[in-house]
One Martini backbone bead per residue (centre of mass of N, CA, C, O) as a GRO file, in nm:
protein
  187
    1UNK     BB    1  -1.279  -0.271  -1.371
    2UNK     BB    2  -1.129  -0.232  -1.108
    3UNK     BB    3  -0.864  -0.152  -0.906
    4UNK     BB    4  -0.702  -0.370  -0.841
    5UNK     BB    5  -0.619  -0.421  -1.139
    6UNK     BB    6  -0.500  -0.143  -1.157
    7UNK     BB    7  -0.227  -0.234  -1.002
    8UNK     BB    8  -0.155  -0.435  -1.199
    9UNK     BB    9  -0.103  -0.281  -1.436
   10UNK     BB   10   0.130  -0.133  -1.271
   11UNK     BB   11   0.310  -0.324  -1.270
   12UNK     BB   12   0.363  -0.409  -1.559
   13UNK     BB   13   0.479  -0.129  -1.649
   14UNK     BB   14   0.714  -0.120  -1.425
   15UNK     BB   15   0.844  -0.354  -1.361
   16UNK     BB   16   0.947  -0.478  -1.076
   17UNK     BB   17   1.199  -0.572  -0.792
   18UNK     BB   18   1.052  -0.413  -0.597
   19UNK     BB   19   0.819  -0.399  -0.279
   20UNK     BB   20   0.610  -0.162  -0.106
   21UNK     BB   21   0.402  -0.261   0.169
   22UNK     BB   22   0.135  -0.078   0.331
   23UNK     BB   23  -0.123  -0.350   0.440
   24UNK     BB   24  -0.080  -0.662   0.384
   25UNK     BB   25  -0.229  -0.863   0.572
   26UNK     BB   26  -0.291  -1.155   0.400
   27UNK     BB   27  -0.171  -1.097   0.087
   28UNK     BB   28  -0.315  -1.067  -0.147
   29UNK     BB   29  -0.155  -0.860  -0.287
   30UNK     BB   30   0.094  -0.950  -0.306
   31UNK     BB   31   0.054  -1.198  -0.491
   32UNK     BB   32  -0.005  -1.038  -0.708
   33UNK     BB   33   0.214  -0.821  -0.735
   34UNK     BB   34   0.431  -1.083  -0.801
   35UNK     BB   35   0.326  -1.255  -0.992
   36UNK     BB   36   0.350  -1.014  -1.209
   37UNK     BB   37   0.642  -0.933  -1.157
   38UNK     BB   38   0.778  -1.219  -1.245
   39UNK     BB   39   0.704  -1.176  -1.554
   40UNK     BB   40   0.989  -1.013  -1.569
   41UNK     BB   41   1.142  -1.140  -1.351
   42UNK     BB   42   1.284  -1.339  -1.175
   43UNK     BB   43   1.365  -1.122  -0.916
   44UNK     BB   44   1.190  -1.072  -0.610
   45UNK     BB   45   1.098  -0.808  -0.362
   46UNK     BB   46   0.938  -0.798  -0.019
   47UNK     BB   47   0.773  -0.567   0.130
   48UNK     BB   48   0.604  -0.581   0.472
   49UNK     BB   49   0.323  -0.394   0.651
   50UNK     BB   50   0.207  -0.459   0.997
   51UNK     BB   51   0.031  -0.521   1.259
   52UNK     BB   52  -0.142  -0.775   1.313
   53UNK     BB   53  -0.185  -0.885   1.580
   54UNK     BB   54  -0.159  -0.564   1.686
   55UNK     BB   55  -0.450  -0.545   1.633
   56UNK     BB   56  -0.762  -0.373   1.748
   57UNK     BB   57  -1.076  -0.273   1.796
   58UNK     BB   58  -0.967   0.045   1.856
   59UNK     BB   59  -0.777   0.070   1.607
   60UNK     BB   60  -0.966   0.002   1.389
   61UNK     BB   61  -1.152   0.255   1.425
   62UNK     BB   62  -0.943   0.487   1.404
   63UNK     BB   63  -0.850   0.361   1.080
   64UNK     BB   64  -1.084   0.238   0.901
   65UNK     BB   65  -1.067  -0.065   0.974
   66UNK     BB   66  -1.291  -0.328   0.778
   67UNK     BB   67  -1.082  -0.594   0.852
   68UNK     BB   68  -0.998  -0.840   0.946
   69UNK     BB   69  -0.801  -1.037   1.140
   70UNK     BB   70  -0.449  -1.097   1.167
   71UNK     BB   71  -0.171  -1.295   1.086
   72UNK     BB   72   0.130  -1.355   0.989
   73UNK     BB   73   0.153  -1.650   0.882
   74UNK     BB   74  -0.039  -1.606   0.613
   75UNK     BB   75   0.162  -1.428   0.422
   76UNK     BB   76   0.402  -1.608   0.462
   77UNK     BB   77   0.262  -1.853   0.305
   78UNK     BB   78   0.179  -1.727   0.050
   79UNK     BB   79   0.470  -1.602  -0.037
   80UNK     BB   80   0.630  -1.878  -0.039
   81UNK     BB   81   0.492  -1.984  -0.270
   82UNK     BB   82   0.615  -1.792  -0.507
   83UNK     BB   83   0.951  -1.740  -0.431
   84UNK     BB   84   0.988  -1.503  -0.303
   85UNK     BB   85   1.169  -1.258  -0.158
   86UNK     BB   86   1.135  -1.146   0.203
   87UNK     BB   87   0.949  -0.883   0.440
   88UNK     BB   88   0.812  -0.900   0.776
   89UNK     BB   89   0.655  -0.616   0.950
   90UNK     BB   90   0.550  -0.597   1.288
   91UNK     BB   91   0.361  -0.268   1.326
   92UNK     BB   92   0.361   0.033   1.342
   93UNK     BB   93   0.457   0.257   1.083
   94UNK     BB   94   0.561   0.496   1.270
   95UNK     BB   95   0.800   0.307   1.354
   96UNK     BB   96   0.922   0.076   1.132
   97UNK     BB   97   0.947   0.298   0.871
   98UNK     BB   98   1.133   0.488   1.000
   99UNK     BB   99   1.363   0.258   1.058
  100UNK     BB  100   1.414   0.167   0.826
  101UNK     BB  101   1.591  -0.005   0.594
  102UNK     BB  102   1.660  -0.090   0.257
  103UNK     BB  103   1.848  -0.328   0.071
  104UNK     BB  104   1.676  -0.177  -0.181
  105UNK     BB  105   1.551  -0.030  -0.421
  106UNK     BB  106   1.249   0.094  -0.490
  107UNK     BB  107   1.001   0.048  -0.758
  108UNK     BB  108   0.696  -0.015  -0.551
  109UNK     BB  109   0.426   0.136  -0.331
  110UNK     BB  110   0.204   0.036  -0.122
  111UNK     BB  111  -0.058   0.240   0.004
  112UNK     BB  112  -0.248   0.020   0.261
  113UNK     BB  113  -0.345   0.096   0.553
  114UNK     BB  114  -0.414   0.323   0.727
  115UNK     BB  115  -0.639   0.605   0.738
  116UNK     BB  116  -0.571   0.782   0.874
  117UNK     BB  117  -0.438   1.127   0.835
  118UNK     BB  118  -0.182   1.040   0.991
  119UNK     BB  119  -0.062   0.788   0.889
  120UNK     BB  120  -0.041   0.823   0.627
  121UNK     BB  121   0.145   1.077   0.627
  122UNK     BB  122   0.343   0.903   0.777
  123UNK     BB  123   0.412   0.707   0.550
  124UNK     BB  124   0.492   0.891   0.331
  125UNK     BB  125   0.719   1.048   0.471
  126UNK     BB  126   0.892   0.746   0.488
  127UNK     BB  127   0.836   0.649   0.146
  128UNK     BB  128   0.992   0.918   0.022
  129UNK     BB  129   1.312   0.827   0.069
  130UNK     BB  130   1.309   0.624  -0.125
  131UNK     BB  131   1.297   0.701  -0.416
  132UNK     BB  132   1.297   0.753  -0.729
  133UNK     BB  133   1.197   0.843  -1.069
  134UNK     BB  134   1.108   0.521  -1.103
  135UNK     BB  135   0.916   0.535  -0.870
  136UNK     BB  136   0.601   0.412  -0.744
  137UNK     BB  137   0.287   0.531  -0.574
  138UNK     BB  138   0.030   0.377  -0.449
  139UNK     BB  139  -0.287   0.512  -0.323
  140UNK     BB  140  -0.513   0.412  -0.111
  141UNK     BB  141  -0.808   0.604  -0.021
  142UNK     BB  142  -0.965   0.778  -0.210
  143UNK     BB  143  -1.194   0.994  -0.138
  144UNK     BB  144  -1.437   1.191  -0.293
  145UNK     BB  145  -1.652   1.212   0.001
  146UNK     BB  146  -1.408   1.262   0.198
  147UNK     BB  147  -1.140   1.400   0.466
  148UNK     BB  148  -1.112   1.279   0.744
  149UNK     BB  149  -0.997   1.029   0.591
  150UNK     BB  150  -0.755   0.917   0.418
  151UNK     BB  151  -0.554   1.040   0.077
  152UNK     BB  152  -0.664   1.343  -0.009
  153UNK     BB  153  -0.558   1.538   0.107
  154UNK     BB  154  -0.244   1.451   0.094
  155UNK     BB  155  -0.261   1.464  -0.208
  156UNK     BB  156  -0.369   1.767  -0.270
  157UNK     BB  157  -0.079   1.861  -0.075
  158UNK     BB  158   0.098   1.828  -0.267
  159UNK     BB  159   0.326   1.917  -0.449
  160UNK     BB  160   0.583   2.016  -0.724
  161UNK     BB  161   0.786   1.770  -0.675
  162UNK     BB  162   0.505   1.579  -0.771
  163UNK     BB  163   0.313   1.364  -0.955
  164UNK     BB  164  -0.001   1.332  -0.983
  165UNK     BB  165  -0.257   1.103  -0.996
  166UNK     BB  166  -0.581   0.979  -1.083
  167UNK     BB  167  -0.751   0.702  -1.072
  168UNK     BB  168  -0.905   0.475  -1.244
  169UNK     BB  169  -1.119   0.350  -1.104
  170UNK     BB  170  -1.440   0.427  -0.940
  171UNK     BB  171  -1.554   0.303  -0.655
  172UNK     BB  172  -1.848   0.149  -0.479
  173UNK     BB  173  -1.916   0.150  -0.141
  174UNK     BB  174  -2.209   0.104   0.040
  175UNK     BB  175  -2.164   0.037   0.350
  176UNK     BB  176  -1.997   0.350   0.367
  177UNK     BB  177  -2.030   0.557   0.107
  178UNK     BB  178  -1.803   0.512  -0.102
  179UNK     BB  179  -1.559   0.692  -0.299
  180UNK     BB  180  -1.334   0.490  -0.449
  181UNK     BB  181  -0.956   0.539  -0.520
  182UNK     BB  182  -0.664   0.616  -0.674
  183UNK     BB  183  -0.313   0.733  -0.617
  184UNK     BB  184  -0.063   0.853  -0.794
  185UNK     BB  185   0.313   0.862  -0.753
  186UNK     BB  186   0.567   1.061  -0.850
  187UNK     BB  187   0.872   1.236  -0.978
   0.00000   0.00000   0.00000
């Protein structure tokens, strides 16, 4: 069992109503997470942010961002297949999810978008403003053996106002010569 199982087994647990991703990029990631919130909830709402068009291969370099190129219409298009009703939002989150402000209380929230220790930092400070005791928000790119990219330093650095956990299993992508891993952050 790699990461993202253990992504949709904590959706299993948390069984949210409401789901922020940040770095959408194609949808695998959202369509199976509301795929598997649905079968607790009736109603699922998602949101969903990333770059989308407006990523560049300049920019593709500076975030460690290792993904094809992708466009709206393609997440847009596999998650109206789930039926569940949707938000996506393309800009950099440094200023989306600044501005943003959610329709309803957030259950479940996935960051997995740049990777720069910028970016991450930025998206962590914007979506803990949504938490409240039973939000889950669960980051990926914690590497083992890096830390001037991903979001170790960031984990590290929380305080005792959240819970973090390290989770289980840890990848190892050959190509890029990483060890990663999950971490869960709570109230």
């Amino acid at each position: 069992m790699g990461r993202y199982d253990k992504l949709i087994e904590e959706i299993a647990k948390r069984k949210p109503e409401t789901i922020l991703e940040v770095g959408t990029h194609m949808g695998n990631s959202a369509v199976r997470m509301v795929t598997k919130a649905q079968e607790f909830n009736d109603e699922i709402f998602y949101y969903g942010f990333d770059l989308f068009e407006f990523m560049t291969d300049d920019y593709k370099e500076y975030e460690f961002h290792g993904k094809s190129h992708c466009d709206f219409s393609t997440p847009s298009r596999r998650l109206r297949k789930t039926g569940c009703k949707y938000k996506l939002k393309a800009g950099n989150t440094r200023k989306t999810l600044a501005k943003f402000s959610p329709d309803k209380q957030i259950d479940f929230i996935y960051i997995d978008g740049g990777h720069s220790i910028d970016t991450i930092q930025s998206d962590w400070d914007n979506v803990k403003r949504f938490m409240d005791d039973k939000t889950v928000v669960i980051f990926d790119d914690y590497y083992e053996n890096r830390e001037d990219v991903g979001c170790k330093k960031i984990i590290n650095g929380i305080g005792t106002e959240y819970k973090v956990a390290l989770m289980e299993p840890v990848d190892y992508i050959e190509k890029n010569d990483l060890y990663i891993r999950y971490a869960k952050v709570t109230k």
